[in-house]
Amino acid sequence: MVPFMERGKLIQYYEELKHIGLQRLQESMSQALGLAALVTCPDGQPLTEISNLCSFCALLNASPEGRARCAATRVVSTRAALEAGRAVRDTCHAGLVHLAVPLRVAGETVAVLVGGSAALQPLTEEAVTQLARETGIDREELLAAARTVPLWSEERLWIAAEMMGAVTETVAQLLYTRQELQKKADEISALFEFSKTVSGSLQVAEAARQGLQAVLELTGATSGSVIMLGEARPGAADLEVAATLEPDNELRVIPAGEIIAAVEREAVAAHFDSRPGESTPEEKRPAVAVPLTAGGKVTGVLTLAGKPGGQRFTGEEAIFLTTLGTILGLALENARLFRKVRERAAMLERLIEVGQVLSSHLDVDLVLESALASVRDVLGARWCALRVLDENTGELVLRASLGMNQKLQARVARVRPEDNLLGEVLQKGEAVVVEDLAANGSVRHLPYYALEMRTMVVVPVKAGEKILGTLKVYSPVPRRWSEEEVEYLGTVAAQVGLALENARLYSSLREYYLSTVQALAAALEAKDVYTRGHSIRVAQWARSCARMLGLGAEAEEQVYMAGLLHDLGKIGIQEDILLKPGPLTPEERKEMQGHPEVGARILEPARFPAAVIAAVRHHHEDYGGGGYPAGLSREEIPLLARIIRVADAYDAMTSARPYRQAFTPQEAYEELKRCAGRQFDPRVVEAFLRIPQEKMEDIAIRGGGGHPDSFAWRNTFFTEATALTRAGSYYGGEGNDRSG
């Protein structure tokens, strides 16, 4: 364990700490870091007042029990820092994380800097409730405060620990001698001000510009630059000029490659002349390049030049600039990480959008359009091409594209994946990345090529282990594709593969469904020659009505199936009742009125969609109430059932029976309008009446059954009174007709 200083010497240091404005420094640091901060004695007793305390911790400290627990936690963390002799991270009794960094002078710990009031993950309701119970704090108030606790990543905490460590080291140096106190105090103040300046933005360019401007003001230099080193392969030239500042008549101070390499390799300042060909020191413009570091790694280079009179930067200045470089490096690394997080968030957001389209639409073309738009927007690719493998010919067929003109699409509609990169992707099932097509001769390994295509990524489109095709993107300039970008493209390709496979499976399932439905409808209508074709006509009119209502493809499919099956329950009705030419007795009518419920019960074990079953069950409900089997009204009746009610009634009215003549279509229209609001949903009637006349006639003629010339009854004479009197019998008002 690190020994304590003797008490008299500690008190002397504490007085010195007060003189240098420890409380103010602590508050500046806590604001810059976004953490609560406190300096304690080695035994854990506070030396300063806590600053920047979050509302959750403030609420806990307002309670005697909570305050006692916080103090106990602080003592434990302080002792841990003393024993470790370095920064430690701990978790308090309330679940928040905090850092304890020892302040050491001459090998002995004189104080501990504690920073906290953040969490690695949201506090759970159970934990906060238990804490409220133990401390006597109002549960709801504590829960509300808990939701305001900032969430930090482990990496960000340790970056903060490094900054806190830098602060403690600087303060320790200030305590060596009173003679250096003012100078060091000014220096640390400058560091904090600089830290606040560069930490004020999470945009790389803005943080670099602000930091460079502050350094120029501190040093008196006139020109400078901030270079960010990339994370490319060792030795690869991947630099980002984050900021440059210079008077209009001066050249940009960008160090030569060998100077940047030396600073990165040695992690120390490098002195050089920015204009070595000149004669005088002022003309040579002496410069210094210092490392920007984060996590012990050189992440960039800060370069300054143009001191008055051609002065060179001293070793002491280089050391100070290196310290500033640590702060600036951390700030820029945070900004770069934020940029990455934002880019990843954008990728995730677009992936979610594609997933939502995939899960909510059966239209594969819409899914592909959304997927390619996502790739174009997120990766900044100018061209995207999705190809599907034709198993019969072995060719890759262009299924969807963005950025390709029609002429090019036609020319490359089908390509053979032989002896080229596309074939390699199909064979290996792995992504192929080309950073510069022209530079490495990859153009010879493509089935087609345009001069504008300089870089490319191709990924396989899979469904399970089966490769369905390829997804390819091009960019007009050479670029290094990041691992995240390639992974993103692969994820989109996987979603596309799922969409293609779902489309295939849905098509098969739909064919099976329709075959089953048509077989059931045929079995029903085989019992009654006069109702033959009734179900298919009702189904087709109902689907057309749903389209007029704008319900979408899925609802159209469901109302079509329900139309085919709406009279399925009549299978169990005796033929002498079903085919009875005259009025039904009350007992017979009751049996007839049970067919919707019987039909629904037949469909339920077969796992038909719930909307289809509900439409079959309630297609004889009256909009104004009084229908059967449940006596529902208005919006209580499923919309698909309301649609079938109208289509069913229309077909019944326009179909001839042995015991009555048919309405003309116009007479049936008038009757639908007359009964809208009582038996029929007015909105559905209005949509039904908007179905094009040629469509109505086509369905009536091609639907089959009943009376193939039912529209020839247009000229049959009916008086208005006769028509209205008979109307009820056509769509179930009196129960005479057995087709509805």
XYZ file of C-alpha atoms in Angstrom:
740
model
C 0.000 0.000 0.000
C 1.303 3.515 -0.832
C 2.261 5.251 2.442
C 0.516 8.461 3.537
C 2.498 11.641 4.029
C 2.871 12.753 7.616
C -0.078 14.961 8.558
C 1.841 18.244 8.921
C 3.210 17.966 5.420
C -0.218 17.035 4.071
C -1.750 20.142 5.631
C 0.956 22.225 3.981
C 0.111 20.745 0.599
C -3.584 21.294 1.188
C -2.939 24.972 1.800
C -0.924 25.127 -1.396
C -3.764 23.422 -3.243
C -6.161 26.073 -2.006
C -3.831 28.812 -3.161
C -3.754 27.478 -6.704
C -7.560 27.531 -6.852
C -8.200 23.804 -6.661
C -11.966 24.245 -6.408
C -12.053 26.377 -9.542
C -9.827 23.967 -11.436
C -11.982 21.088 -10.356
C -15.138 22.834 -11.542
C -13.581 23.706 -14.893
C -12.482 20.128 -15.344
C -15.848 18.679 -14.347
C -17.631 20.973 -16.787
C -15.170 20.121 -19.554
C -15.505 16.392 -18.941
C -19.210 16.395 -18.154
C -18.636 14.571 -14.853
C -19.187 15.415 -11.218
C -15.826 15.976 -9.526
C -14.392 16.057 -6.017
C -10.890 16.095 -4.509
C -10.439 14.088 -1.310
C -7.758 13.516 1.255
C -6.055 10.097 1.194
C -8.517 8.911 3.853
C -11.495 9.811 1.647
C -12.563 13.011 3.417
C -13.513 15.813 1.007
C -10.979 18.522 0.297
C -13.267 20.452 -2.036
C -16.947 20.874 -2.622
C -18.368 18.515 -5.152
C -19.087 20.129 -8.524
C -21.389 19.391 -11.441
C -23.435 16.905 -9.425
C -26.238 15.293 -11.428
C -29.839 15.521 -10.199
C -29.895 11.819 -9.292
C -26.818 12.087 -7.037
C -28.077 15.390 -5.624
C -31.331 13.689 -4.635
C -29.435 10.832 -2.966
C -27.167 13.231 -1.076
C -30.220 15.107 0.215
C -31.096 11.958 2.183
C -29.043 11.156 5.319
C -28.903 7.478 4.394
C -27.984 8.222 0.777
C -25.332 10.742 1.830
C -23.771 8.216 4.185
C -23.664 5.566 1.485
C -22.042 7.977 -0.982
C -19.381 8.859 1.582
C -18.680 5.184 2.258
C -18.337 4.472 -1.457
C -15.947 7.402 -1.841
C -13.706 6.035 0.940
C -13.564 2.624 -0.740
C -12.688 4.134 -4.142
C -10.028 6.390 -2.607
C -8.344 3.456 -0.899
C -8.457 1.458 -4.137
C -6.708 4.281 -5.990
C -4.091 4.513 -3.227
C -3.387 0.790 -3.342
C -3.229 0.684 -7.143
C -1.215 3.860 -7.474
C -3.158 4.693 -10.628
C -6.600 5.569 -11.874
C -9.310 3.047 -10.951
C -12.935 2.698 -11.954
C -15.508 1.647 -9.387
C -19.283 1.376 -9.066
C -21.114 3.134 -6.264
C -23.980 1.804 -4.142
C -26.478 3.386 -6.575
C -25.054 1.680 -9.682
C -23.190 4.736 -11.081
C -19.565 4.479 -12.184
C -16.854 6.848 -11.079
C -13.116 7.292 -11.489
C -10.569 7.803 -8.744
C -7.186 9.211 -9.808
C -4.393 9.624 -7.221
C -2.548 12.943 -7.020
C 1.054 12.001 -6.277
C 3.970 14.241 -5.328
C 7.460 12.865 -4.951
C 6.167 9.308 -4.976
C 3.537 9.873 -2.313
C -0.215 10.354 -2.661
C -1.404 13.688 -1.287
C -4.975 13.656 -2.627
C -7.367 11.751 -4.866
C -9.404 13.236 -7.710
C -12.805 11.555 -7.979
C -15.111 11.969 -10.995
C -18.475 10.341 -11.464
C -22.255 10.710 -11.905
C -22.396 8.599 -15.077
C -23.535 5.069 -15.885
C -22.498 2.360 -18.335
C -26.120 1.296 -18.825
C -29.532 2.629 -17.806
C -30.429 2.088 -14.164
C -33.129 -0.548 -13.826
C -36.475 0.308 -12.321
C -36.073 -2.518 -9.794
C -32.710 -1.223 -8.573
C -33.933 2.370 -8.278
C -37.089 1.225 -6.467
C -34.992 -0.761 -3.975
C -32.696 2.251 -3.487
C -35.667 4.553 -2.886
C -37.033 2.142 -0.299
C -33.680 1.953 1.524
C -32.997 5.700 1.522
C -36.559 6.902 2.139
C -36.650 8.933 -1.079
C -39.838 9.236 -3.112
C -39.744 6.437 -5.679
C -41.214 8.375 -8.604
C -38.947 11.347 -7.991
C -35.889 9.096 -7.857
C -36.962 7.222 -11.010
C -37.361 10.513 -12.863
C -33.901 11.634 -11.751
C -32.405 8.249 -12.701
C -33.526 8.731 -16.282
C -31.365 11.869 -16.517
C -28.131 10.069 -15.574
C -25.771 10.336 -18.587
C -24.687 7.070 -20.233
C -20.989 6.721 -21.011
C -19.060 4.005 -22.777
C -16.169 2.218 -21.092
C -13.799 3.772 -23.617
C -15.048 7.271 -22.925
C -14.610 6.749 -19.183
C -10.992 5.728 -19.631
C -10.361 8.650 -21.939
C -11.740 10.844 -19.154
C -9.476 9.012 -16.715
C -6.510 9.849 -18.915
C -7.526 13.494 -18.927
C -8.006 13.424 -15.151
C -4.614 11.757 -14.867
C -3.064 14.503 -16.946
C -4.661 17.046 -14.608
C -3.373 15.341 -11.465
C 0.123 15.101 -12.917
C 0.102 18.764 -13.814
C -1.187 19.787 -10.371
C 1.476 17.608 -8.736
C 4.150 19.434 -10.678
C 2.741 22.734 -9.480
C 3.197 21.630 -5.888
C 6.953 20.959 -6.180
C 7.867 24.542 -5.624
C 6.107 27.737 -4.755
C 8.310 29.655 -7.135
C 6.790 27.861 -10.129
C 3.266 28.081 -8.824
C 1.986 30.993 -10.887
C 3.534 29.754 -14.078
C 2.123 26.308 -13.632
C -1.268 27.676 -12.613
C -1.418 29.708 -15.807
C -0.372 26.661 -17.724
C -3.027 24.405 -16.250
C -5.631 27.115 -16.725
C -4.633 27.298 -20.357
C -4.929 23.538 -20.603
C -8.417 23.574 -19.182
C -9.487 26.451 -21.353
C -8.035 24.640 -24.310
C -9.788 21.449 -23.271
C -13.108 23.246 -23.026
C -12.482 24.868 -26.379
C -11.713 21.672 -28.247
C -14.356 19.676 -26.385
C -17.071 22.087 -27.425
C -17.720 20.329 -30.714
C -18.120 16.727 -31.811
C -17.396 17.639 -35.427
C -13.814 16.700 -36.361
C -13.174 19.725 -38.575
C -14.676 22.209 -36.116
C -12.843 20.783 -33.091
C -9.557 20.813 -35.051
C -10.080 24.392 -36.211
C -10.926 25.639 -32.722
C -7.958 23.797 -31.202
C -5.556 25.106 -33.819
C -6.788 28.665 -33.362
C -6.291 28.402 -29.578
C -2.738 27.038 -29.978
C -1.791 29.828 -32.373
C -2.969 32.398 -29.838
C -1.014 30.699 -27.021
C 2.262 30.413 -28.955
C 2.197 33.483 -31.160
C 2.633 31.348 -34.283
C 0.854 32.501 -37.451
C 0.335 29.260 -39.375
C -0.544 25.706 -38.548
C -2.317 22.511 -39.489
C -3.943 19.495 -37.894
C -3.447 16.169 -39.671
C -5.449 13.119 -38.612
C -3.801 9.759 -39.195
C -6.064 7.090 -40.611
C -6.558 3.551 -39.397
C -5.414 1.953 -42.616
C -2.861 -0.813 -43.028
C 0.659 -0.048 -41.728
C 2.549 2.086 -44.198
C -0.542 3.067 -46.152
C -0.986 6.765 -46.897
C -4.305 7.564 -45.280
C -4.246 11.126 -43.978
C -7.062 13.547 -43.250
C -6.287 17.271 -43.222
C -8.681 18.251 -40.458
C -7.780 21.974 -40.330
C -5.323 24.578 -41.606
C -4.948 28.217 -40.575
C -2.558 30.710 -42.151
C -2.462 34.316 -43.415
C -3.429 34.722 -47.039
C 0.158 35.340 -48.133
C 1.576 32.185 -46.554
C 1.643 28.613 -47.747
C -0.162 25.849 -45.922
C 2.050 24.178 -43.341
C 1.659 20.510 -44.199
C 4.661 18.425 -43.038
C 6.376 16.124 -45.463
C 5.540 12.443 -45.283
C 8.821 11.523 -43.602
C 8.240 14.074 -40.811
C 4.722 12.743 -40.161
C 6.099 9.197 -40.136
C 8.825 10.173 -37.652
C 6.365 11.869 -35.285
C 4.034 8.857 -35.485
C 6.889 6.414 -34.928
C 8.681 8.268 -32.108
C 5.640 9.989 -30.549
C 7.789 13.101 -29.922
C 7.981 16.567 -31.428
C 9.954 17.084 -34.657
C 11.540 20.449 -35.539
C 12.025 21.419 -39.184
C 12.081 24.408 -41.536
C 8.860 24.749 -43.490
C 10.754 26.647 -46.236
C 14.237 25.106 -46.184
C 15.359 26.719 -49.444
C 15.283 30.244 -48.003
C 18.291 32.027 -46.483
C 17.216 33.879 -43.304
C 15.593 32.262 -40.235
C 12.447 34.322 -40.762
C 12.214 33.174 -44.357
C 12.896 29.567 -43.429
C 9.879 29.713 -41.081
C 10.940 27.197 -38.402
C 8.166 24.794 -37.556
C 7.407 22.117 -35.005
C 5.246 19.024 -35.479
C 3.935 17.471 -32.271
C 1.987 14.244 -31.835
C -1.709 14.144 -31.072
C -2.311 11.132 -28.878
C -5.287 9.174 -27.596
C -5.035 6.019 -25.553
C -1.252 5.970 -25.859
C -1.437 5.953 -29.663
C -0.432 8.731 -32.046
C -3.619 9.632 -33.898
C -2.530 12.859 -35.572
C 0.051 15.605 -35.942
C -0.234 19.263 -34.892
C 2.127 21.538 -36.819
C 2.926 25.221 -36.081
C 5.124 27.754 -37.890
C 5.677 31.491 -38.291
C 6.790 32.747 -34.879
C 7.785 36.433 -34.879
C 11.314 37.081 -36.138
C 11.788 33.515 -37.298
C 12.186 32.216 -33.731
C 12.430 28.499 -33.225
C 10.197 26.592 -30.853
C 11.967 25.764 -27.606
C 12.062 22.342 -26.005
C 9.848 23.604 -23.189
C 7.313 24.853 -25.724
C 7.429 21.514 -27.484
C 6.649 19.746 -24.205
C 3.733 22.082 -23.514
C 2.459 21.650 -27.056
C 2.699 17.885 -26.638
C 0.486 18.174 -23.556
C -1.947 20.253 -25.563
C -1.656 17.586 -28.238
C -2.875 14.974 -25.763
C -5.970 17.039 -25.003
C -6.575 17.879 -28.645
C -5.925 14.265 -29.635
C -8.528 13.023 -27.148
C -11.049 15.605 -28.313
C -10.481 14.759 -31.969
C -10.618 11.041 -31.269
C -13.933 11.576 -29.478
C -15.175 13.530 -32.476
C -13.958 10.844 -34.849
C -15.627 8.150 -32.750
C -18.802 10.219 -32.709
C -18.605 10.465 -36.482
C -18.258 6.710 -36.701
C -21.148 6.194 -34.319
C -23.252 8.585 -36.353
C -22.319 6.789 -39.569
C -23.140 3.448 -37.995
C -26.383 4.846 -36.646
C -27.250 6.017 -40.145
C -26.468 2.544 -41.458
C -28.578 0.937 -38.762
C -31.425 3.343 -39.382
C -31.454 2.539 -43.073
C -31.216 -1.178 -42.352
C -34.234 -0.847 -40.081
C -36.091 0.998 -42.830
C -35.307 -1.766 -45.311
C -36.331 -4.356 -42.733
C -39.609 -2.558 -42.120
C -40.314 -2.468 -45.845
C -39.418 -6.151 -46.044
C -41.741 -7.085 -43.178
C -44.674 -4.924 -44.234
C -44.785 -5.406 -48.013
C -45.163 -8.398 -50.273
C -44.042 -6.360 -53.277
C -40.465 -7.524 -53.881
C -39.816 -4.657 -56.312
C -40.557 -2.151 -53.547
C -38.169 -3.976 -51.207
C -35.393 -3.987 -53.811
C -35.917 -0.304 -54.547
C -35.643 0.527 -50.837
C -32.546 -1.659 -50.418
C -30.655 -0.106 -53.342
C -31.594 3.415 -52.248
C -30.208 2.588 -48.806
C -26.931 1.381 -50.309
C -26.611 4.453 -52.512
C -27.302 6.920 -49.690
C -25.228 5.272 -46.950
C -22.179 4.242 -49.008
C -22.233 7.179 -51.397
C -22.094 4.815 -54.360
C -23.124 6.196 -57.729
C -24.114 2.848 -59.259
C -25.809 -0.151 -57.664
C -26.690 -3.361 -59.478
C -28.556 -6.408 -58.191
C -28.281 -9.558 -60.261
C -30.133 -12.833 -59.808
C -28.731 -16.135 -60.995
C -30.752 -17.845 -63.732
C -30.339 -21.519 -62.845
C -31.435 -22.626 -66.308
C -28.859 -20.610 -68.282
C -26.238 -19.949 -65.598
C -26.399 -16.238 -66.389
C -26.683 -13.362 -63.936
C -29.792 -11.370 -64.797
C -30.049 -7.684 -63.887
C -33.004 -7.562 -61.452
C -32.710 -3.976 -60.186
C -30.282 -1.067 -60.499
C -29.669 2.567 -59.595
C -27.597 5.069 -61.549
C -27.412 2.996 -64.735
C -28.969 4.485 -67.847
C -31.384 2.435 -69.924
C -28.855 1.858 -72.669
C -26.340 0.361 -70.252
C -29.071 -1.674 -68.542
C -30.066 -3.170 -71.867
C -26.457 -3.922 -72.786
C -25.674 -5.711 -69.518
C -29.098 -7.211 -68.806
C -27.588 -10.713 -68.814
C -23.938 -11.552 -68.180
C -22.066 -14.777 -67.719
C -20.168 -15.148 -64.415
C -17.235 -16.939 -65.990
C -13.572 -16.014 -65.522
C -14.504 -12.767 -63.786
C -15.008 -11.291 -60.339
C -18.724 -12.037 -60.353
C -18.010 -15.711 -60.810
C -15.501 -15.549 -57.963
C -18.182 -14.152 -55.656
C -20.650 -16.864 -56.686
C -18.066 -19.589 -56.253
C -16.634 -18.510 -52.893
C -19.732 -16.893 -51.443
C -17.593 -14.023 -50.110
C -17.305 -10.310 -50.792
C -14.786 -8.992 -53.326
C -13.421 -5.472 -52.785
C -11.457 -3.524 -55.413
C -10.184 -0.098 -54.330
C -8.981 0.985 -57.801
C -10.142 -0.948 -60.836
C -7.751 0.803 -63.206
C -4.677 0.485 -61.006
C -4.612 -3.269 -60.447
C -5.946 -4.487 -63.766
C -9.228 -5.688 -62.332
C -11.062 -4.266 -65.320
C -10.004 -7.393 -67.183
C -11.940 -9.445 -64.674
C -15.306 -7.760 -65.151
C -18.004 -8.707 -67.670
C -18.348 -5.018 -68.549
C -16.560 -1.799 -67.654
C -16.999 1.973 -67.977
C -14.296 4.583 -67.417
C -16.353 6.179 -64.643
C -16.169 2.964 -62.608
C -13.028 3.243 -60.460
C -13.796 1.239 -57.329
C -16.130 -1.633 -56.611
C -17.544 -3.945 -53.965
C -19.460 -7.126 -54.817
C -21.211 -9.270 -52.199
C -23.208 -12.476 -52.631
C -26.980 -12.407 -52.234
C -27.889 -15.451 -50.170
C -30.936 -17.198 -48.764
C -29.562 -19.530 -46.131
C -26.628 -21.307 -47.742
C -27.972 -20.876 -51.256
C -26.445 -18.098 -53.384
C -29.152 -16.338 -55.372
C -27.077 -13.640 -57.065
C -24.812 -10.645 -56.475
C -25.142 -7.091 -55.190
C -22.545 -4.704 -56.599
C -21.729 -1.038 -56.038
C -19.389 1.248 -57.968
C -17.847 4.614 -57.119
C -16.331 7.061 -59.633
C -13.147 7.664 -57.604
C -10.686 5.255 -55.958
C -11.488 4.733 -52.292
C -10.726 2.452 -49.375
C -13.876 0.622 -48.386
C -14.098 0.250 -44.633
C -14.939 -3.026 -42.977
C -18.182 -1.492 -41.709
C -19.203 -0.477 -45.240
C -18.587 -3.952 -46.624
C -20.480 -5.495 -43.703
C -23.353 -3.091 -44.308
C -23.534 -4.069 -47.965
C -23.494 -7.721 -46.950
C -26.354 -7.163 -44.507
C -28.433 -5.437 -47.164
C -27.668 -8.320 -49.532
C -28.902 -10.754 -46.882
C -32.145 -8.784 -46.566
C -32.508 -8.808 -50.334
C -31.948 -12.567 -50.379
C -34.635 -12.964 -47.734
C -37.008 -10.800 -49.769
C -36.420 -12.857 -52.920
C -36.893 -16.121 -51.054
C -40.001 -14.798 -49.291
C -41.418 -13.759 -52.658
C -40.835 -17.250 -54.006
C -42.363 -18.921 -50.953
C -45.287 -16.529 -50.896
C -45.970 -17.184 -54.553
C -46.028 -20.931 -53.889
C -48.194 -20.495 -50.807
C -50.553 -18.191 -52.666
C -50.987 -20.713 -55.462
C -51.682 -23.436 -52.901
C -54.129 -21.210 -51.049
C -55.988 -20.228 -54.183
C -56.146 -23.825 -55.381
C -57.627 -24.868 -52.044
C -60.070 -21.982 -52.008
C -61.184 -22.600 -55.571
C -61.694 -26.306 -54.830
C -63.875 -25.474 -51.819
C -65.887 -22.936 -53.815
C -66.349 -25.432 -56.638
C -67.530 -28.107 -54.204
C -70.136 -25.704 -52.831
C -71.480 -24.458 -56.144
C -71.697 -27.972 -57.596
C -74.811 -28.412 -55.432
C -76.719 -25.604 -57.115
C -76.554 -24.986 -60.848
C -78.239 -21.595 -60.397
C -75.539 -20.257 -58.082
C -72.637 -21.549 -60.148
C -70.126 -18.744 -60.582
C -71.667 -16.713 -57.739
C -68.651 -17.008 -55.430
C -66.066 -16.122 -58.062
C -68.083 -13.067 -59.129
C -68.510 -11.921 -55.538
C -64.777 -12.450 -54.932
C -63.759 -10.460 -58.001
C -66.189 -7.604 -57.351
C -65.110 -7.488 -53.698
C -61.450 -7.292 -54.730
C -62.210 -4.479 -57.177
C -64.121 -2.627 -54.456
C -61.199 -3.021 -52.033
C -58.951 -1.537 -54.700
C -61.312 1.432 -55.059
C -61.032 1.883 -51.274
C -57.223 1.857 -51.520
C -56.785 -1.016 -49.054
C -53.597 -2.488 -50.513
C -52.527 -5.812 -52.014
C -52.818 -7.901 -48.851
C -56.376 -6.769 -48.099
C -57.357 -7.320 -51.741
C -56.057 -10.881 -51.541
C -57.889 -11.545 -48.284
C -61.232 -10.140 -49.434
C -60.893 -12.200 -52.619
C -60.442 -15.406 -50.606
C -63.295 -14.457 -48.303
C -65.515 -13.817 -51.342
C -64.753 -17.272 -52.708
C -65.538 -18.877 -49.348
C -68.301 -16.676 -47.961
C -71.035 -19.308 -48.593
C -68.900 -22.300 -47.585
C -71.224 -22.981 -44.649
C -74.031 -23.869 -47.051
C -72.272 -27.183 -47.749
C -74.076 -28.625 -44.745
C -77.565 -27.337 -45.678
C -80.022 -29.840 -47.095
C -80.557 -29.504 -50.811
C -84.353 -29.353 -50.488
C -83.866 -26.163 -48.460
C -81.000 -24.798 -50.520
C -82.857 -25.356 -53.820
C -86.368 -24.632 -52.572
C -88.122 -22.468 -55.214
C -90.496 -20.765 -52.818
C -90.261 -18.855 -49.541
C -88.563 -20.551 -46.611
C -90.298 -21.445 -43.381
C -89.025 -19.815 -40.154
C -87.172 -23.051 -39.284
C -85.631 -23.251 -42.743
C -84.660 -19.576 -42.636
C -82.981 -20.139 -39.262
C -80.950 -23.010 -40.705
C -79.958 -20.848 -43.697
C -78.910 -18.002 -41.431
C -76.492 -20.288 -39.642
C -74.292 -20.749 -42.707
C -71.863 -17.820 -41.975
C -70.989 -19.255 -38.556
C -70.679 -22.771 -39.979
C -68.382 -21.512 -42.746
C -66.138 -19.705 -40.247
C -65.870 -22.843 -38.086
C -64.864 -24.883 -41.136
C -62.073 -22.417 -41.993
C -60.624 -21.986 -38.497
C -58.804 -25.361 -38.254
C -57.286 -24.746 -41.691
C -55.464 -21.664 -40.333
C -56.902 -19.275 -42.885
C -56.052 -15.615 -42.156
C -58.137 -14.200 -39.298
C -59.424 -11.394 -41.533
C -60.783 -13.950 -44.023
C -62.544 -15.946 -41.313
C -64.058 -12.783 -39.796
C -65.320 -11.656 -43.206
C -67.002 -15.036 -43.793
C -68.571 -15.021 -40.322
C -70.032 -11.497 -40.576
C -70.866 -10.998 -44.253
C -74.623 -10.942 -43.453
C -74.418 -8.244 -40.764
C -76.413 -5.073 -41.532
C -74.616 -1.747 -41.296
C -77.554 -0.295 -39.373
C -77.822 -3.355 -37.117
C -80.223 -6.305 -37.127
C -78.201 -8.663 -39.321
C -76.790 -12.033 -38.368
C -75.129 -13.948 -36.776
C -73.961 -11.384 -34.151
C -76.173 -8.357 -34.805
C -73.157 -6.070 -35.244
C -73.455 -2.580 -36.677
C -71.319 0.078 -38.323
C -67.585 -0.131 -37.540
C -68.148 -3.207 -35.374
C -68.533 -5.149 -38.615
C -65.140 -6.045 -40.171
C -64.494 -3.909 -43.247
C -63.932 -6.934 -45.497
C -67.302 -8.332 -44.412
C -68.949 -5.008 -45.290
C -67.374 -5.191 -48.746
C -68.570 -8.765 -49.351
C -72.055 -7.770 -48.123
C -72.333 -5.260 -50.970
C -70.788 -7.503 -53.657
C -72.930 -10.453 -52.503
C -76.136 -8.423 -52.619
C -75.300 -7.016 -56.036
C -74.728 -10.467 -57.522
C -77.927 -11.791 -55.920
C -79.974 -8.918 -57.357
C -78.529 -9.222 -60.872
C -78.821 -13.032 -61.057
C -81.958 -14.776 -62.359
C -83.677 -17.586 -60.426
C -86.499 -19.962 -61.381
C -88.835 -18.099 -59.051
C -87.916 -14.518 -60.065
C -86.282 -12.310 -62.625
C -83.006 -10.400 -62.214
C -82.489 -6.692 -61.643
C -80.685 -4.750 -64.297
C -77.306 -3.435 -63.119
C -78.690 0.114 -62.912
C -81.638 -1.048 -60.809
C -79.236 -2.922 -58.538
C -77.105 0.237 -58.213
C -80.146 2.253 -57.186
C -81.123 -0.344 -54.641
C -77.615 -0.350 -53.134
C -77.766 3.442 -52.791
C -81.273 3.292 -51.303
C -80.199 0.824 -48.631
C -76.830 2.477 -47.881
C -76.664 3.339 -44.202
C -79.181 0.625 -43.255
C -77.927 -2.625 -44.735
C -74.759 -1.432 -46.457
C -71.783 0.714 -45.493
C -72.231 3.973 -47.471
C -68.485 4.279 -48.033
C -68.296 0.771 -49.450
C -71.328 1.383 -51.686
C -69.728 4.580 -53.013
C -66.490 2.672 -53.806
C -68.410 -0.212 -55.390
C -70.256 2.165 -57.677
C -66.909 3.574 -58.864
C -65.755 0.224 -60.292
C -65.432 0.804 -64.064
C -68.412 -0.467 -66.033
C -66.281 -2.561 -68.353
C -64.748 -4.275 -65.319
C -68.207 -5.021 -63.908
C -69.367 -6.514 -67.188
C -66.178 -8.523 -67.645
C -66.593 -10.096 -64.203
C -70.288 -10.798 -64.811
C -69.630 -12.508 -68.142
C -66.396 -14.324 -67.326
C -67.347 -15.182 -63.749
C -69.526 -18.021 -65.008
C -72.565 -19.622 -63.438
C -76.163 -18.486 -62.878
C -77.253 -16.627 -65.927
C -74.485 -15.823 -68.436
C -76.671 -13.186 -70.040
C -77.714 -11.494 -66.817
C -76.775 -8.108 -68.260
C -79.205 -8.766 -71.110
C -82.000 -8.162 -68.621
C -81.346 -4.403 -68.928
C -84.447 -3.949 -71.108
C -86.756 -6.071 -68.971
C -89.621 -3.937 -67.766
C -89.877 -3.391 -64.001
C -91.884 -0.772 -62.302
C -90.181 1.018 -59.447
C -92.664 -0.379 -56.977
C -92.159 -3.933 -58.183
C -88.399 -3.594 -58.041
C -88.344 -2.216 -54.532
C -90.836 -4.792 -53.338
C -88.652 -7.601 -54.625
C -85.407 -6.079 -53.474
C -85.443 -7.616 -50.037
C -85.649 -11.123 -51.415
C -82.527 -10.630 -53.530
C -80.071 -9.916 -50.746
C -81.500 -11.622 -47.731
C -84.105 -9.161 -46.502
C -86.775 -11.850 -46.410
C -84.485 -14.828 -46.743
C -85.966 -16.080 -50.056
C -82.728 -16.038 -52.027
C -80.172 -18.733 -51.220
C -77.210 -17.336 -53.200
C -76.291 -14.633 -50.666
